[in-house]
């Protein structure tokens, strides 16, 4: 059964309980995903490290490694270690623990505000979101996902985020396609003005479809019963402020699939300008008889 989590529930997950200066406790939704969703770990880690950084510094870089599946029935401890506090930059390390074992580690860099000349890449030409089909409409049109393999069902996210695209592919049997994808996205209700919350929820969304896009040339989706897909690492660079409750466009391209590992990279645009870049490597195994 798919649990209907609300945006308020999601924001509440980001309000980690502070146990000590550099120690926080967090939870997962009660059902809806078979294991802790990687984007949730990213978002909660952004909040833990952001609340541990000194001053009004801006998170500009995050790199994380997914080590073990997270158990949605158990709390997680977020342990922070300050690595360096400089005049312009702060570096923090993080470990997320369950049963005294790390399930996720990350490092992040924060920068004091600086002014400079700047330029940013412009987004590709795409139709406006209102002209495109939503993911809910697409899935209703193509029918049941009964053949899914127990991975996160896309319907879990529908109460939280709205996504629209001109290029939806079936998550079980998409057919062989070039490793390219893109979608508009926004959180479904206003989030307030805390920039760290917006960065955390951008990280939450950023885990979607990177590996699915890298799998497109193989013709089998991440929900196919013969597929085994899992994130191994995830990198984000935050170039400029973003509002996760306003439309942004996520442009994704698969770079390679070698040794049952796939690499995806993405660019996130808002108001026509680049605001974040992502990269992710993941495990992409497919039962040989389905190849």
XYZ file of C-alpha atoms in Angstrom:
291
model
C 0.000 0.000 0.000
C 1.263 3.490 -0.868
C 1.300 5.796 2.173
C 0.055 9.330 1.492
C 2.644 11.584 3.080
C 1.924 15.322 2.986
C 4.307 18.232 2.452
C 3.863 19.127 6.130
C 4.955 15.579 7.017
C 8.017 15.954 4.799
C 9.000 19.292 6.327
C 8.557 17.755 9.781
C 11.072 15.029 8.826
C 13.587 17.810 8.232
C 13.147 19.142 11.778
C 15.754 16.858 13.267
C 15.945 16.537 17.035
C 19.154 18.045 18.351
C 20.724 15.752 20.954
C 24.056 17.574 21.251
C 25.990 20.277 19.427
C 26.927 17.944 16.585
C 24.412 15.122 17.022
C 20.849 14.898 15.682
C 18.129 12.275 15.540
C 15.778 11.757 12.602
C 13.053 9.391 11.448
C 11.461 8.118 8.233
C 7.842 8.010 7.049
C 5.879 5.029 8.357
C 5.723 3.064 5.135
C 5.506 4.047 1.509
C 9.076 3.042 0.684
C 10.736 -0.352 1.292
C 13.876 1.327 2.641
C 14.954 4.873 3.441
C 14.715 6.891 0.225
C 18.100 8.285 -0.783
C 16.732 11.775 -1.345
C 15.436 11.792 2.222
C 18.932 11.010 3.533
C 20.344 13.811 1.391
C 17.723 16.303 2.588
C 18.090 15.453 6.276
C 21.883 15.562 5.965
C 21.673 19.033 4.407
C 19.639 20.177 7.406
C 21.963 18.579 9.982
C 25.114 20.022 8.442
C 23.497 23.388 7.739
C 22.444 23.727 11.374
C 26.006 22.862 12.429
C 27.825 25.343 10.163
C 28.994 28.598 11.699
C 27.446 31.943 10.827
C 25.348 32.634 7.735
C 27.339 30.463 5.352
C 25.939 29.120 2.109
C 25.963 25.403 1.302
C 27.637 25.184 -2.094
C 28.880 21.580 -2.297
C 27.675 18.201 -1.008
C 29.014 14.699 -1.647
C 27.542 11.573 -0.102
C 28.016 7.800 -0.174
C 25.183 5.312 0.355
C 26.689 2.420 2.337
C 23.781 0.273 3.544
C 20.002 0.183 3.063
C 18.241 2.265 5.694
C 15.497 0.699 7.830
C 12.363 2.895 7.760
C 11.206 1.511 11.136
C 14.268 2.733 13.061
C 15.482 6.207 13.977
C 18.742 7.475 12.529
C 21.552 9.370 14.253
C 23.222 12.173 12.289
C 26.730 12.699 13.662
C 28.635 15.792 12.490
C 32.386 16.376 12.588
C 33.744 19.855 11.806
C 36.761 19.417 9.526
C 37.817 22.996 8.867
C 36.597 26.463 9.826
C 38.277 29.096 7.688
C 37.530 32.763 7.119
C 35.700 32.033 3.883
C 34.814 28.344 3.953
C 33.670 25.670 6.412
C 33.923 21.926 5.772
C 31.853 19.386 7.693
C 31.708 15.582 7.626
C 28.632 13.551 8.511
C 27.789 9.936 9.324
C 24.229 8.623 9.500
C 23.982 5.632 11.854
C 21.482 2.847 12.449
C 22.249 0.029 14.892
C 25.652 1.693 15.451
C 26.563 1.155 11.774
C 26.913 3.880 9.140
C 24.316 3.740 6.368
C 25.359 7.035 4.732
C 28.349 9.367 4.929
C 28.771 12.823 3.458
C 30.917 15.912 3.407
C 29.773 19.437 2.684
C 31.357 22.820 2.155
C 29.822 26.156 3.169
C 30.986 29.565 1.957
C 30.712 33.029 3.456
C 28.929 35.410 1.110
C 31.147 36.985 -1.542
C 30.342 39.298 -4.430
C 31.774 38.733 -7.904
C 31.098 38.956 -11.603
C 29.049 35.933 -12.593
C 27.546 34.030 -15.463
C 25.483 30.859 -15.582
C 24.412 28.485 -18.314
C 20.932 29.032 -19.737
C 18.412 26.216 -19.668
C 17.486 24.241 -22.782
C 14.370 25.164 -24.742
C 11.424 23.215 -23.368
C 7.678 23.725 -23.189
C 6.233 25.457 -20.130
C 5.073 23.052 -17.389
C 1.387 23.945 -17.725
C 1.463 22.611 -21.298
C 2.870 19.208 -20.305
C 1.467 15.992 -18.878
C 1.859 15.380 -15.155
C 3.344 12.140 -13.882
C 0.001 11.225 -12.292
C -1.780 11.677 -15.634
C 0.840 9.590 -17.409
C 0.709 6.707 -14.928
C -3.092 6.711 -14.984
C -2.926 6.455 -18.770
C -0.402 3.590 -18.961
C -2.010 1.541 -16.197
C -0.888 -0.664 -13.316
C 2.640 -1.102 -11.981
C 1.868 -4.627 -10.735
C 5.109 -5.948 -12.229
C 7.193 -3.636 -10.068
C 10.015 -5.070 -7.970
C 9.266 -3.379 -4.654
C 11.367 -0.268 -5.292
C 9.889 3.145 -4.490
C 6.611 3.521 -6.369
C 6.405 6.913 -8.144
C 2.926 7.420 -6.664
C 4.535 7.837 -3.220
C 5.783 11.288 -4.245
C 2.597 12.625 -5.841
C 1.228 14.300 -2.709
C 4.612 15.974 -2.148
C 5.872 17.099 -5.520
C 4.349 17.920 -8.877
C 6.295 16.778 -11.930
C 5.547 17.469 -15.594
C 7.394 16.279 -18.684
C 7.102 15.814 -22.440
C 9.033 12.542 -22.227
C 7.621 10.245 -19.554
C 8.688 6.600 -19.864
C 7.080 3.593 -18.248
C 9.015 2.769 -15.031
C 8.797 -0.982 -15.684
C 9.202 -1.398 -19.475
C 10.200 1.927 -21.044
C 11.734 0.481 -24.221
C 15.245 1.279 -25.407
C 15.866 5.016 -25.569
C 18.733 7.475 -25.539
C 19.904 8.264 -21.984
C 18.254 11.684 -21.771
C 15.340 12.934 -19.677
C 13.956 16.108 -18.192
C 11.065 17.254 -16.063
C 9.613 20.315 -14.395
C 9.121 20.001 -10.662
C 7.920 21.911 -7.607
C 6.960 21.136 -4.036
C 3.174 21.280 -3.806
C 2.791 23.991 -1.156
C 4.652 27.116 0.021
C 7.691 26.430 2.189
C 8.538 29.725 3.836
C 11.807 31.582 3.333
C 14.501 29.478 5.034
C 17.053 28.940 2.210
C 18.385 25.770 3.860
C 14.939 24.121 3.672
C 14.765 24.917 -0.043
C 18.238 23.450 -0.592
C 17.280 20.355 1.410
C 14.147 19.774 -0.666
C 16.043 20.346 -3.895
C 18.372 17.577 -2.695
C 15.301 15.438 -1.934
C 14.123 15.729 -5.549
C 17.610 15.413 -7.046
C 17.740 11.660 -6.355
C 14.854 11.039 -8.778
C 15.500 9.606 -12.261
C 19.295 9.884 -12.469
C 19.738 6.106 -12.532
C 16.518 5.520 -14.481
C 17.926 7.727 -17.237
C 21.226 5.835 -17.265
C 19.197 2.604 -17.702
C 17.249 3.821 -20.741
C 19.561 2.261 -23.380
C 18.979 -1.158 -21.747
C 15.219 -0.924 -22.251
C 14.281 -1.954 -18.707
C 13.032 0.424 -16.038
C 14.113 0.613 -12.431
C 10.822 -0.969 -11.288
C 11.162 -4.034 -13.521
C 11.312 -7.284 -11.470
C 14.591 -8.186 -13.213
C 16.237 -4.885 -12.288
C 18.328 -4.087 -9.244
C 19.122 -0.401 -8.928
C 20.643 1.417 -5.954
C 22.442 4.729 -5.527
C 26.121 4.421 -4.610
C 27.096 8.075 -4.336
C 25.580 11.482 -5.028
C 27.140 14.897 -5.585
C 25.445 18.309 -5.681
C 26.756 21.778 -6.313
C 24.479 24.678 -5.388
C 25.321 27.644 -7.587
C 22.601 30.116 -6.618
C 19.542 30.417 -4.369
C 16.500 28.388 -5.395
C 12.903 28.083 -4.279
C 11.808 24.451 -4.269
C 8.137 25.515 -4.117
C 8.382 27.223 -7.531
C 8.842 25.480 -10.881
C 12.385 24.355 -11.657
C 13.559 22.210 -14.558
C 15.755 19.116 -14.047
C 17.685 18.190 -17.201
C 19.279 14.715 -16.916
C 21.691 12.744 -19.064
C 23.186 9.303 -18.551
C 26.942 9.322 -19.140
C 27.709 5.585 -19.120
C 26.833 2.136 -17.809
C 29.899 -0.051 -17.228
C 30.454 -2.991 -14.882
C 26.823 -2.803 -13.712
C 27.417 0.776 -12.572
C 25.672 3.699 -14.204
C 26.565 7.380 -14.095
C 23.976 10.115 -14.401
C 24.422 13.865 -14.378
C 21.842 16.592 -14.078
C 21.427 20.336 -14.276
C 18.675 22.175 -12.409
C 17.379 25.487 -13.744
C 15.034 28.102 -12.341
C 13.929 31.277 -14.085
C 16.000 30.123 -17.059
C 19.300 30.039 -15.150
C 21.419 27.191 -13.757
C 21.011 26.876 -9.975
C 22.436 23.398 -9.242
C 24.427 20.570 -10.834
C 24.185 16.919 -9.793
C 26.034 13.676 -10.472
C 25.283 10.185 -9.249
C 26.765 6.729 -9.691
C 24.554 3.758 -8.988
C 24.327 0.001 -9.166
C 22.408 -1.119 -12.287
C 22.051 -4.895 -12.448
C 19.631 -6.664 -14.788
C 18.927 -10.404 -14.829
C 20.732 -11.690 -17.927
C 17.680 -13.476 -19.376
C 15.905 -10.117 -19.739
C 18.748 -8.436 -21.639
